[in-house]
Every structure is written in C-alpha cells, then in structure tokens.
CSV table of C-alpha atoms and ligand atoms in Angstrom, one decimal:
chain,number,residue,atom,x,y,z
A,1498,MET,CA,0.0,0.0,0.0
A,1499,VAL,CA,1.3,3.4,-1.0
A,1500,SER,CA,1.1,5.9,1.8
A,1501,THR,CA,0.9,9.5,0.7
A,1502,SER,CA,1.9,12.5,2.8
A,1503,ARG,CA,-1.8,13.4,2.9
A,1504,ASP,CA,-2.6,10.0,4.5
A,1505,LEU,CA,0.1,10.5,7.0
A,1506,SER,CA,-1.0,13.9,8.1
A,1507,ARG,CA,-4.7,12.7,8.4
A,1508,THR,CA,-3.5,10.0,10.7
A,1509,ALA,CA,-1.5,12.5,12.7
A,1510,ALA,CA,-4.5,14.8,12.9
A,1511,THR,CA,-6.9,12.1,14.1
A,1512,SER,CA,-4.6,11.0,16.9
A,1513,LEU,CA,-3.9,14.6,17.6
A,1514,THR,CA,-7.7,15.2,18.0
A,1515,GLU,CA,-7.9,12.4,20.5
A,1516,LEU,CA,-4.9,13.7,22.3
A,1517,TYR,CA,-6.4,17.2,22.3
A,1518,GLN,CA,-9.6,16.0,23.9
A,1519,GLN,CA,-7.8,13.9,26.5
A,1520,VAL,CA,-5.4,16.7,27.6
A,1521,ARG,CA,-8.1,19.4,27.7
A,1522,ALA,CA,-10.4,17.1,29.8
A,1523,GLN,CA,-7.6,16.3,32.1
A,1524,THR,CA,-7.1,20.0,33.0
A,1525,MET,CA,-10.7,20.3,34.0
A,1526,ALA,CA,-10.5,17.1,36.0
A,1527,ILE,CA,-7.6,18.6,38.0
A,1528,VAL,CA,-9.6,21.7,39.0
A,1529,ALA,CA,-12.9,19.8,39.5
A,1530,PRO,CA,-12.7,19.6,43.3
A,1531,LEU,CA,-12.3,23.4,43.6
A,1532,GLU,CA,-15.1,25.6,44.9
A,1533,ILE,CA,-15.9,28.7,42.9
A,1534,GLU,CA,-14.1,31.1,45.3
A,1535,ASP,CA,-10.9,29.1,45.0
A,1536,TYR,CA,-10.5,29.9,41.3
A,1537,VAL,CA,-9.7,33.6,41.5
A,1538,ILE,CA,-7.4,33.9,44.5
A,1539,GLN,CA,-3.7,34.6,44.0
A,1540,THR,CA,-1.7,33.7,47.2
A,1541,ALA,CA,1.7,34.8,46.0
A,1542,GLU,CA,3.2,36.7,43.1
A,1543,PHE,CA,4.7,33.5,41.7
A,1544,MET,CA,1.4,31.6,41.5
A,1545,SER,CA,-1.6,32.1,39.3
A,1546,PRO,CA,-5.3,31.7,40.1
A,1547,PRO,CA,-6.7,28.4,38.7
A,1548,ARG,CA,-9.2,30.4,36.7
A,1549,TRP,CA,-6.3,32.1,34.9
A,1550,HIS,CA,-4.7,28.7,34.0
A,1551,ILE,CA,-7.8,27.3,32.4
A,1552,GLY,CA,-8.3,30.5,30.4
A,1553,HIS,CA,-4.6,31.0,29.5
A,1554,THR,CA,-4.3,27.4,28.0
A,1555,SER,CA,-7.3,28.2,25.9
A,1556,TRP,CA,-5.8,31.6,24.9
A,1557,PHE,CA,-2.8,29.7,23.6
A,1558,PHE,CA,-5.0,27.7,21.1
A,1559,GLU,CA,-6.8,30.9,20.2
A,1560,THR,CA,-3.5,32.4,19.0
A,1561,VAL,CA,-3.2,29.3,16.7
A,1562,LEU,CA,-6.7,29.9,15.4
A,1563,GLN,CA,-6.0,33.6,14.9
A,1564,ALA,CA,-2.9,32.8,12.8
A,1565,HIS,CA,-4.1,29.7,10.9
A,1566,GLN,CA,-7.9,29.6,10.7
A,1567,PRO,CA,-9.1,31.9,7.9
A,1568,GLY,CA,-11.9,34.2,9.0
A,1569,TYR,CA,-11.5,33.4,12.7
A,1570,ARG,CA,-12.9,36.2,14.9
A,1571,VAL,CA,-11.4,36.9,18.3
A,1572,TYR,CA,-13.7,35.8,21.2
A,1573,SER,CA,-12.9,38.8,23.4
A,1574,GLU,CA,-10.2,41.5,23.3
A,1575,ASP,CA,-10.5,41.7,27.2
A,1576,PHE,CA,-9.7,37.9,27.4
A,1577,LEU,CA,-6.6,38.4,25.2
A,1578,PHE,CA,-5.4,41.0,27.7
A,1579,TYR,CA,-6.2,38.9,30.8
A,1580,PHE,CA,-5.1,35.5,29.6
A,1581,ASN,CA,-1.8,36.4,27.8
A,1582,SER,CA,1.1,35.3,30.1
A,1583,TYR,CA,4.3,37.0,29.0
A,1584,TYR,CA,4.2,37.1,25.2
A,1585,GLU,CA,5.3,40.6,24.0
A,1586,GLY,CA,4.5,39.4,20.4
A,1587,PHE,CA,0.8,38.9,21.3
A,1588,GLY,CA,0.2,42.4,22.7
A,1589,VAL,CA,-0.4,44.1,26.0
A,1590,ARG,CA,-1.4,41.9,29.0
A,1591,ILE,CA,-2.0,42.1,32.7
A,1592,GLU,CA,1.1,41.8,34.9
A,1593,ARG,CA,1.6,38.4,36.5
A,1594,PRO,CA,1.4,39.6,40.2
A,1595,ARG,CA,-2.0,41.3,39.4
A,1596,ARG,CA,-3.8,38.2,38.0
A,1597,GLY,CA,-5.6,37.8,41.3
A,1598,THR,CA,-6.8,41.4,41.5
A,1599,ARG,CA,-9.8,40.8,39.2
A,1600,SER,CA,-13.0,38.9,39.5
A,1601,ARG,CA,-13.7,39.2,35.8
A,1602,PRO,CA,-13.8,37.3,33.5
A,1603,THR,CA,-15.8,35.1,35.9
A,1604,VAL,CA,-15.2,31.4,36.2
A,1605,LYS,CA,-18.4,30.8,34.2
A,1606,GLU,CA,-17.2,33.1,31.4
A,1607,THR,CA,-13.8,31.4,31.4
A,1608,VAL,CA,-15.3,27.9,31.1
A,1609,ALA,CA,-17.6,29.2,28.3
A,1610,TYR,CA,-14.5,30.6,26.5
A,1611,ARG,CA,-12.8,27.3,26.9
A,1612,GLN,CA,-15.7,25.4,25.4
A,1613,HIS,CA,-15.8,27.9,22.5
A,1614,ILE,CA,-12.1,27.3,21.8
A,1615,ASP,CA,-12.6,23.5,22.0
A,1616,GLU,CA,-15.5,23.7,19.4
A,1617,GLU,CA,-13.4,25.9,17.1
A,1618,MET,CA,-10.4,23.6,17.5
A,1619,ALA,CA,-12.4,20.5,16.7
A,1620,ARG,CA,-13.5,22.0,13.4
A,1621,PHE,CA,-10.0,23.3,12.7
A,1622,LEU,CA,-8.4,19.9,13.4
A,1623,GLU,CA,-10.9,18.1,11.0
A,1624,SER,CA,-9.2,19.7,8.0
A,1625,LEU,CA,-5.8,20.4,9.3
A,1626,GLU,CA,-3.0,18.9,7.2
A,1627,ASP,CA,-0.1,21.3,7.4
A,1628,PRO,CA,2.7,19.5,9.4
A,1629,ALA,CA,4.0,22.8,10.8
A,1630,VAL,CA,0.6,23.7,12.2
A,1631,LEU,CA,0.0,20.2,13.5
A,1632,SER,CA,3.2,20.4,15.5
A,1633,LEU,CA,2.1,23.8,16.7
A,1634,VAL,CA,-1.1,22.2,18.1
A,1635,ARG,CA,1.1,19.5,19.7
A,1636,LEU,CA,3.1,22.3,21.3
A,1637,GLY,CA,-0.1,23.7,22.6
A,1638,LEU,CA,-0.9,20.4,24.3
A,1639,GLU,CA,2.6,20.2,25.8
A,1640,HIS,CA,2.0,23.7,27.0
A,1641,GLU,CA,-1.3,22.7,28.6
A,1642,MET,CA,0.4,19.7,30.3
A,1643,GLN,CA,3.0,22.2,31.7
A,1644,HIS,CA,0.1,24.2,33.1
A,1645,GLN,CA,-1.5,21.1,34.6
A,1646,GLU,CA,1.6,20.7,36.6
A,1647,LEU,CA,1.6,24.4,37.5
A,1648,LEU,CA,-2.0,24.0,38.6
A,1649,VAL,CA,-0.9,21.3,41.1
A,1650,TYR,CA,1.8,23.7,42.5
A,1651,ASP,CA,-0.6,26.6,42.7
A,1652,ILE,CA,-3.5,24.7,44.2
A,1653,LYS,CA,-1.1,23.3,46.8
A,1654,HIS,CA,0.0,26.9,47.6
A,1655,LEU,CA,-3.6,28.0,47.7
A,1656,LEU,CA,-5.3,25.2,49.7
A,1657,SER,CA,-2.8,22.4,50.5
A,1658,ASP,CA,-4.7,19.8,52.6
A,1659,GLN,CA,-8.0,21.8,52.3
A,1660,PHE,CA,-8.1,20.6,48.7
A,1661,ASP,CA,-10.1,17.4,48.2
A,1662,ALA,CA,-7.5,15.7,46.0
A,1663,PRO,CA,-8.4,12.2,44.8
A,1664,LEU,CA,-5.4,10.7,46.7
A,1665,ARG,CA,-4.2,7.2,46.2
A,1666,ALA,CA,-2.1,5.5,48.9
A,1667,ALA,CA,1.7,5.8,48.4
A,1668,PRO,CA,3.6,2.6,47.6
A,1669,VAL,CA,6.0,1.3,50.2
A,1670,ALA,CA,9.7,1.0,49.8
A,1671,GLN,CA,10.6,-2.4,48.3
A,1672,ARG,CA,14.3,-2.3,49.0
A,1673,THR,CA,17.1,-0.1,50.4
A,1674,VAL,CA,18.7,2.2,47.9
A,1675,ALA,CA,22.0,3.5,49.0
A,1676,GLY,CA,25.5,4.5,47.9
A,1677,MET,CA,26.7,6.1,44.8
A,1678,ALA,CA,26.9,4.7,41.2
A,1679,GLU,CA,30.3,5.0,39.6
A,1680,ILE,CA,29.9,6.3,36.1
A,1681,GLU,CA,32.6,6.3,33.5
A,1682,GLY,CA,33.4,9.6,31.7
A,1683,GLY,CA,34.2,10.2,28.0
A,1684,LEU,CA,32.2,11.6,25.1
A,1685,PHE,CA,28.4,11.6,25.6
A,1686,TRP,CA,25.6,12.6,23.3
A,1687,LEU,CA,23.5,15.1,25.3
A,1688,GLY,CA,19.9,16.0,24.3
A,1689,ALA,CA,17.2,15.0,21.8
A,1690,HIS,CA,17.7,14.3,18.2
A,1691,GLN,CA,16.5,17.0,15.7
A,1692,GLY,CA,13.7,14.8,14.5
A,1693,SER,CA,12.2,15.2,18.0
A,1694,SER,CA,12.9,11.6,19.1
A,1695,PRO,CA,15.0,11.6,22.3
A,1696,THR,CA,17.6,9.5,20.5
A,1697,VAL,CA,20.4,10.1,18.1
A,1698,GLU,CA,21.0,9.1,14.5
A,1699,GLU,CA,22.6,5.8,13.7
A,1700,GLY,CA,26.1,6.5,12.7
A,1701,SER,CA,26.8,8.9,15.5
A,1702,VAL,CA,27.7,6.0,17.7
A,1703,GLY,CA,31.0,7.2,19.1
A,1704,ASP,CA,30.0,6.1,22.6
A,1705,GLY,CA,27.7,3.2,21.6
A,1706,ILE,CA,24.5,5.2,21.3
A,1707,ARG,CA,22.0,3.6,19.0
A,1708,SER,CA,18.9,4.8,17.2
A,1709,GLN,CA,15.6,3.5,18.3
A,1710,SER,CA,13.9,4.0,15.0
A,1711,GLY,CA,10.7,2.1,14.9
A,1712,ASP,CA,9.5,3.5,18.2
A,1713,GLU,CA,6.1,4.9,17.3
A,1714,SER,CA,5.0,5.7,20.9
A,1715,PRO,CA,3.9,9.3,21.5
A,1716,HIS,CA,7.2,9.9,23.1
A,1717,SER,CA,8.9,9.5,19.8
A,1718,ILE,CA,7.2,12.5,18.2
A,1719,PHE,CA,7.8,15.4,20.4
A,1720,ALA,CA,10.7,17.3,22.2
A,1721,PHE,CA,10.9,21.0,23.0
A,1722,ASP,CA,13.4,23.0,20.9
A,1723,ASN,CA,15.5,23.6,24.0
A,1724,GLU,CA,16.3,19.8,24.2
A,1725,LYS,CA,17.9,20.0,20.7
A,1726,PRO,CA,20.1,19.3,19.0
A,1727,ALA,CA,21.9,16.3,20.4
A,1728,HIS,CA,25.5,17.1,20.7
A,1729,GLN,CA,28.7,15.6,22.2
A,1730,VAL,CA,29.9,16.7,25.6
A,1731,PHE,CA,32.9,15.3,27.5
A,1732,LEU,CA,32.4,14.0,31.0
A,1733,GLN,CA,34.9,13.2,33.6
A,1734,ASP,CA,34.4,10.0,35.6
A,1735,PHE,CA,31.8,10.8,38.3
A,1736,LYS,CA,29.7,9.3,41.1
A,1737,LEU,CA,26.0,9.9,41.5
A,1738,ASP,CA,23.7,9.1,44.4
A,1739,ARG,CA,21.5,6.1,43.6
A,1740,ALA,CA,18.7,7.6,45.7
A,1741,LEU,CA,17.2,11.1,46.0
A,1742,VAL,CA,18.1,13.0,49.1
A,1743,THR,CA,15.4,12.3,51.7
A,1744,ASN,CA,13.6,14.3,54.3
A,1745,GLY,CA,15.4,12.3,57.0
A,1746,GLU,CA,18.8,13.3,55.6
A,1747,PHE,CA,17.7,16.9,55.1
A,1748,LEU,CA,16.5,17.0,58.7
A,1749,GLU,CA,20.1,16.1,59.8
A,1750,PHE,CA,21.3,19.1,57.9
A,1751,ILE,CA,18.8,21.3,59.7
A,1752,ARG,CA,19.6,19.8,63.1
A,1753,ASP,CA,23.3,20.4,62.4
A,1754,GLY,CA,22.6,24.1,62.1
A,1755,GLY,CA,22.7,24.1,58.3
A,1756,TYR,CA,20.4,27.1,58.0
A,1757,GLN,CA,22.5,29.1,60.5
A,1758,ASN,CA,26.0,28.5,59.1
A,1759,PHE,CA,27.1,30.7,56.2
A,1760,ARG,CA,29.8,28.4,55.1
A,1761,TRP,CA,27.5,26.0,53.3
A,1762,TRP,CA,25.8,28.7,51.3
A,1763,PHE,CA,26.4,30.7,48.1
A,1764,SER,CA,26.4,34.5,48.9
A,1765,GLU,CA,23.1,34.9,47.2
A,1766,GLY,CA,21.7,31.9,49.0
A,1767,TRP,CA,22.8,33.2,52.4
A,1768,GLU,CA,21.1,36.5,51.6
A,1769,ALA,CA,17.9,34.6,50.7
A,1770,VAL,CA,18.1,32.6,54.0
A,1771,ASN,CA,18.3,35.8,56.0
A,1772,ARG,CA,15.8,37.8,53.9
A,1773,GLU,CA,13.2,35.1,53.8
A,1774,GLN,CA,14.0,33.7,57.2
A,1775,TRP,CA,14.3,30.2,55.8
A,1776,ARG,CA,14.8,27.5,58.4
A,1777,ALA,CA,13.5,24.5,56.4
A,1778,PRO,CA,12.0,23.6,53.0
A,1779,LEU,CA,8.7,25.2,52.0
A,1780,TYR,CA,5.7,23.5,53.6
A,1781,TRP,CA,7.7,22.4,56.6
A,1782,GLU,CA,6.2,23.7,59.9
A,1783,GLU,CA,7.7,23.5,63.4
A,1784,SER,CA,5.6,22.6,66.4
A,1785,ASP,CA,6.9,22.0,69.9
A,1786,GLY,CA,10.4,21.4,68.5
A,1787,GLU,CA,9.2,18.9,66.0
A,1788,TRP,CA,9.3,19.4,62.2
A,1789,LEU,CA,6.1,18.6,60.2
A,1790,ILE,CA,5.3,18.6,56.5
A,1791,ARG,CA,2.0,19.8,55.2
A,1792,ASP,CA,0.8,18.7,51.8
A,1793,PHE,CA,-2.4,17.5,50.1
A,1794,GLY,CA,-2.5,14.5,52.5
A,1795,GLY,CA,-2.4,16.7,55.6
A,1796,LEU,CA,0.1,17.6,58.3
A,1797,ARG,CA,2.5,14.8,59.2
A,1798,ALA,CA,5.7,14.5,61.2
A,1799,VAL,CA,8.9,14.5,59.2
A,1800,ALA,CA,9.9,11.5,61.2
A,1801,SER,CA,7.1,9.5,59.7
A,1802,ARG,CA,8.2,10.6,56.2
A,1803,ALA,CA,12.0,10.3,56.7
A,1804,ALA,CA,12.4,8.0,53.7
A,1805,ASP,CA,10.5,10.3,51.3
A,1806,PRO,CA,12.5,12.4,48.9
A,1807,VAL,CA,12.8,16.0,50.2
A,1808,CYS,CA,10.7,18.4,48.1
A,1809,HIS,CA,10.2,22.1,47.7
A,1810,VAL,CA,13.9,23.1,48.2
A,1811,SER,CA,15.6,25.9,46.2
A,1812,TYR,CA,18.8,25.5,44.3
A,1813,PHE,CA,20.4,27.4,47.2
A,1814,GLU,CA,19.2,24.8,49.7
A,1815,ALA,CA,20.2,21.8,47.6
A,1816,SER,CA,23.7,23.3,47.0
A,1817,ALA,CA,24.1,24.0,50.7
A,1818,PHE,CA,23.1,20.5,51.7
A,1819,ALA,CA,25.5,19.0,49.0
A,1820,LYS,CA,28.4,21.1,50.4
A,1821,TRP,CA,27.6,20.1,53.9
A,1822,ALA,CA,27.5,16.4,52.9
A,1823,GLY,CA,30.9,16.7,51.2
A,1824,LYS,CA,29.4,16.3,47.7
A,1825,ARG,CA,28.1,18.5,44.9
A,1826,LEU,CA,25.1,18.6,42.6
A,1827,PRO,CA,25.4,16.9,39.2
A,1828,THR,CA,25.5,18.7,35.8
A,1829,GLU,CA,22.6,18.0,33.5
A,1830,ALA,CA,24.9,16.0,31.2
A,1831,GLU,CA,25.9,13.8,34.2
A,1832,TRP,CA,22.2,13.4,35.2
A,1833,GLU,CA,21.2,12.4,31.6
A,1834,LYS,CA,24.0,9.9,31.2
A,1835,ALA,CA,23.2,8.3,34.5
A,1836,ALA,CA,19.5,8.2,33.5
A,1837,CYS,CA,19.7,7.0,29.9
A,1838,TYR,CA,23.0,5.3,29.2
A,1839,HIS,CA,23.4,1.5,29.2
A,1840,VAL,CA,27.0,0.2,28.9
A,1841,ALA,CA,25.9,-2.8,26.8
A,1842,HIS,CA,22.8,-1.3,25.0
A,1843,GLY,CA,23.8,2.3,24.5
A,1844,ARG,CA,21.2,5.0,24.7
A,1845,GLN,CA,17.8,4.3,26.1
A,1846,ALA,CA,14.7,6.6,26.1
A,1847,PHE,CA,14.2,6.1,29.8
A,1848,PRO,CA,16.2,4.8,32.8
A,1849,TRP,CA,14.3,1.4,32.6
A,1850,GLY,CA,14.6,1.0,28.8
A,1851,ASN,CA,12.6,2.2,25.8
A,1852,GLY,CA,9.1,1.6,27.2
A,1853,SER,CA,6.8,4.5,28.2
A,1854,PRO,CA,6.4,5.6,31.8
A,1855,ASP,CA,3.7,3.7,33.7
A,1856,ILE,CA,2.6,3.6,37.3
A,1857,ASP,CA,5.0,0.8,38.2
A,1858,ASN,CA,8.2,2.4,37.0
A,1859,ALA,CA,7.8,6.1,38.0
A,1860,ASN,CA,5.7,8.3,40.3
A,1861,LEU,CA,4.1,10.7,37.9
A,1862,PHE,CA,0.7,12.4,37.9
A,1863,GLU,CA,-1.2,9.3,36.8
A,1864,ASN,CA,-0.1,7.5,40.0
A,1865,GLY,CA,-2.5,9.8,41.8
A,1866,LEU,CA,-0.3,10.2,44.9
A,1867,TRP,CA,-0.2,14.0,44.8
A,1868,THR,CA,3.1,13.6,46.7
A,1869,VAL,CA,6.4,11.8,46.6
A,1870,ALA,CA,6.9,8.1,47.1
A,1871,PRO,CA,9.6,6.7,49.5
A,1872,VAL,CA,13.0,5.9,48.3
A,1873,GLY,CA,13.0,2.3,47.1
A,1874,ALA,CA,9.4,2.3,45.9
A,1875,PHE,CA,10.2,2.0,42.2
A,1876,PRO,CA,12.9,-0.7,41.7
A,1877,ARG,CA,11.4,-1.2,38.1
A,1878,GLY,CA,12.4,2.3,37.2
A,1879,ALA,CA,16.1,1.9,38.1
A,1880,SER,CA,18.6,3.0,35.5
A,1881,ALA,CA,21.4,0.8,34.2
A,1882,TYR,CA,23.7,2.3,36.8
A,1883,GLY,CA,21.2,1.5,39.6
A,1884,CYS,CA,20.0,5.1,40.1
A,1885,GLU,CA,16.3,5.1,41.1
A,1886,GLN,CA,13.4,7.5,40.9
A,1887,MET,CA,15.2,9.6,38.2
A,1888,ILE,CA,11.9,10.0,36.4
A,1889,GLY,CA,9.0,11.3,38.6
A,1890,ASP,CA,8.8,12.2,42.3
A,1891,VAL,CA,10.8,15.4,42.2
A,1892,TRP,CA,12.4,17.6,39.6
A,1893,GLU,CA,16.2,17.3,40.3
A,1894,TRP,CA,18.3,20.4,40.5
A,1895,THR,CA,21.5,20.4,38.4
A,1896,THR,CA,24.4,22.9,38.4
A,1897,SER,CA,23.8,23.6,34.7
A,1898,ASP,CA,22.8,27.0,33.6
A,1899,TYR,CA,19.7,27.1,31.4
A,1900,VAL,CA,21.4,28.1,28.2
A,1901,PRO,CA,20.9,27.1,24.5
A,1902,TYR,CA,22.6,23.9,23.4
A,1903,PRO,CA,25.1,24.4,20.6
A,1904,GLY,CA,23.2,24.6,17.3
A,1905,PHE,CA,19.9,25.6,19.0
A,1906,LYS,CA,17.2,26.9,16.7
A,1907,SER,CA,14.0,28.4,18.2
A,1908,GLU,CA,10.9,26.7,17.0
A,1909,PHE,CA,8.5,29.2,18.7
A,1910,ASP,CA,9.3,32.8,19.6
A,1911,GLU,CA,9.3,33.6,23.3
A,1912,TYR,CA,8.4,30.1,24.4
A,1913,ASN,CA,11.8,28.8,25.5
A,1914,ASP,CA,14.4,31.1,23.9
A,1915,LYS,CA,13.8,34.2,25.9
A,1916,TRP,CA,14.5,32.5,29.2
A,1917,PHE,CA,18.1,31.5,28.5
A,1918,VAL,CA,19.5,33.6,31.3
A,1919,ASN,CA,19.9,33.4,35.1
A,1920,GLN,CA,18.1,30.1,35.6
A,1921,LYS,CA,19.2,26.6,36.5
A,1922,VAL,CA,18.2,23.3,34.8
A,1923,LEU,CA,16.1,20.7,36.6
A,1924,ARG,CA,15.6,17.2,35.3
A,1925,GLY,CA,13.3,14.2,35.5
A,1926,GLY,CA,9.7,15.3,36.2
A,1927,SER,CA,7.8,15.0,39.4
A,1928,PHE,CA,4.6,13.5,40.9
A,1929,ALA,CA,2.8,16.4,39.3
A,1930,THR,CA,4.1,15.7,35.7
A,1931,PRO,CA,1.8,13.9,33.2
A,1932,GLN,CA,3.3,10.6,31.9
A,1933,LEU,CA,3.1,11.7,28.3
A,1934,HIS,CA,4.9,15.0,29.0
A,1935,ILE,CA,8.1,13.7,30.5
A,1936,ARG,CA,11.3,12.7,28.6
A,1937,SER,CA,14.8,12.0,29.9
A,1938,THR,CA,16.0,14.9,27.8
A,1939,TYR,CA,13.4,17.3,29.2
A,1940,ARG,CA,15.0,20.6,30.5
A,1941,ASN,CA,12.9,22.3,33.1
A,1942,PHE,CA,14.2,25.6,34.5
A,1943,PHE,CA,13.7,27.8,37.5
A,1944,HIS,CA,15.5,30.6,39.3
A,1945,ALA,CA,17.9,29.5,42.1
A,1946,HIS,CA,15.7,30.9,44.9
A,1947,GLU,CA,12.4,29.3,43.8
A,1948,ARG,CA,10.9,26.5,45.7
A,1949,TRP,CA,7.1,26.4,45.3
A,1950,MET,CA,7.5,23.8,42.5
A,1951,THR,CA,8.2,20.1,43.2
A,1952,SER,CA,12.0,20.4,43.3
A,1953,GLY,CA,14.4,18.0,45.0
A,1954,PHE,CA,17.8,16.7,44.3
A,1955,ARG,CA,20.5,13.9,44.4
A,1956,CYS,CA,24.2,14.5,44.9
A,1957,ALA,CA,27.2,13.8,42.8
A,1958,ARG,CA,30.9,13.5,43.6
A,1959,ASP,CA,34.2,13.5,41.7
A,1960,PHE,CA,36.3,10.4,41.7
B,730,FE2,FE1,1.8,29.4,29.5
C-alpha cells in the first residue's frame, strides 16, 4: 500500500484530535474539586489563580486559530489581555502579580471561553494537514500539560490539605537504595535528536548510542526546541547518588545548624536565607520542637516521612546540603548519562529502557499520589547504573545554567528562547508531571531561589 503524505497527516490529525480531547479534559479534571471562590485567589506573586490557567491554556489555542484559521474572529479583546502570560508578540497583558486582583472574566465566562475554543479547534483539526501547524497544536498540548503541573503547585499553595484531591495511597519501599553509582566519563551525546525523538542518529555512535527508529510511541514524536540538537559533551568519571536526598537526611542538615551556618551557602543563597527567614524547605512547619510537613494529604511529622525524597527546596538549599555532605550537585549531562545510558545497549529513552512511563516504573501524575513516594518504591524504574526515581517524584536540581545547546534553533518565539539567562536546569519530572509529558532529555528551568515547584535533588561526587 502506498502511503501518501496526505494520508500521513490525516493519521496524525486524528490521533492529535484524540490527544487534544484527552489533555483538555484532564485540565478540567484537576480543577474539578475546587469551589468557585478558589478559582480567583492569588496567594503569591509567583502563583496564578486556577481560573487564569484554564483561560490561558485556551488563549494559547486561540492564538493558533487567529494565525491559521481563515476568518476566525477573536472571542474577546478583554480575554486576550487577561489570559496572555508573557508574550510581547501577542500584545499588552495584565502583569503576573495582578492576576488575582480581578474577579472578571468570571469562572463561568472562562469555562464558556474554553468550550468555545474547543469547538473551534475540533472544526480546525478536522481539515488540518499542514505538518507545521499540526506540530504547533502539539506544542499547545505540551504547553497545557505544563500548566496542569503548575495547577498542582498553585492549588497546593492556595489550599494544600484543604483541597479534596483524589489521593491514592503511596507505595511502600521495596528495597534499600544507598550509595553512589560509579559512572565512566568520556564523550556523551546530550539532548534530543533534531527529529524530536529523544535518541540520536545511527552512525553517530562514538560512545555506543544507537537509534531506536521504529519506536512509534507518542514519546517519539515530540521534544521541545531547548532539548535539541543532540551534541557531544565530554564528561569526567563521576559518582551519583542512587537515591534522592530524603527528608530524614535533610533534617540532619537542619539539626546540624545548616540554615544558621554561612559556610554551606552561596552568597546569594545566604542573603535569601536571611531575607526570607528560611529554616527548612517550603511547607515544613515546626511545632513544639518537631518538624512537620503539610501537603495534600495533611500535616505529618517529618519522622514519619523520613524515607520520602525532600521536596520544595531551592537550588540554594540543595547546594548548601551538598556542600555540607561533602558532595556537589550533578551537571545536567551527568544526570542524563546516569539516567539513559546503558554500557551494553547504548542510549535508552528512559532509565528502565525504551518503554513508556507507567505507574510501576515512576511516580508521575497518573499515579494519583499528589506527593512523593519513599526511596526504594520504584525498583522497576532503576537506571542501568542503579539510580532510582530519576523520572518522577521530584524535579532534580543540576548545576547547569539554562542556556541554549550548541546549534539551538528556536521553534516558537518567546516560548523557551527568551528564558536563557539566570536560571538553573532541573531534570526528570515530578509526581505532578503527566506521563506523556516527561522525557529523559526534558530541561525544566527555574531561578535559584524558587521552591514552590516540586523540586528536590540527588548529589554527585568526583572520583
Ligand atoms: Fe503558558
């Protein structure tokens, strides 16, 4: 059977339509337990009201319709102003810290806007064949999945255990994970292949990396521009913790006066400690000399969660702990090699091989925990080097600056390219990341002082 390019794009559009419906419905499922009053409150400058997220993700698709649907009429100029995030190219917009200062558009109006965009997009996708626009729609869905994760952060900041999250019980540790993996250096192919697959071309096998052509899973068809192109970097031999740093270990740092001793901290970090009066990670509370952690599941003693990965720490806190422990944080290239490389098989898409993430190999949003799982709970997700929970649970801080890879080409103005300054790369996804959204080459990025996102870390050491 001869397959024409038209056939191929129709197939792509059909599966994209299904993916569109699935992703859009998931956003509304996340916010479903909210009461109407919850949707419009902004509890900090860095968070956004849930109403804004559900409108903004629709606004993104409206910009696609405006550009590519002939005759499309803008739904509301006011909505364009309120729901634009930071795009200079799309005109004036409300400042981020002021998103919670308005009660209009109402939640009802925002949901109606969302439904209008969905109807328009359904019609638009029926006849869409242009591969460039199809990939723009896919970008819109990846964007929406990013906002699903941000919704989890923001709802936690807004409500925490007052939110009626559909929690599933956390799995128990199945084994002890300790020590450091010893990883050989040399040339390593970092990043995703230009064709979007998180692999490299056959032929570029200087260090044994092989193509996984034939992988038709959804993971093979998307990567952000900032993950590309794959390029060679040189690594020294290094060691990497097999486990994430836990609450119990972090509590030792606190009890050893870690937050009171300047010697562990970067100058900017020490300023943040004093300015913000940090004495523990975000969401830790002290009561009668005991540290407790509040999350969607309630307020529980750190002692009862000592084996859980520490979460909601800034880059400054992660770096201070590493220095105190006589270690350091890894670079993103070290992280990616430890996660993806197999001495015998070469490059793999994920730590466990080339299969997609599932609820048995990683703690991602579909697991329904709304929190971290203890160290040792996902032996099936171990990398070839024996590092566990590299995908899911917490985004892991690296020392790498968020800068373009050599040969970077922007695929969408202002999406990733304008943030290449003063931020650090985090890897691996978290319990709030959708399974379809995560890749081993994914480069998340935040400022060194931020900690309302699901950020944790593991340490590295030189030989
Ligand atoms: Fe956005």
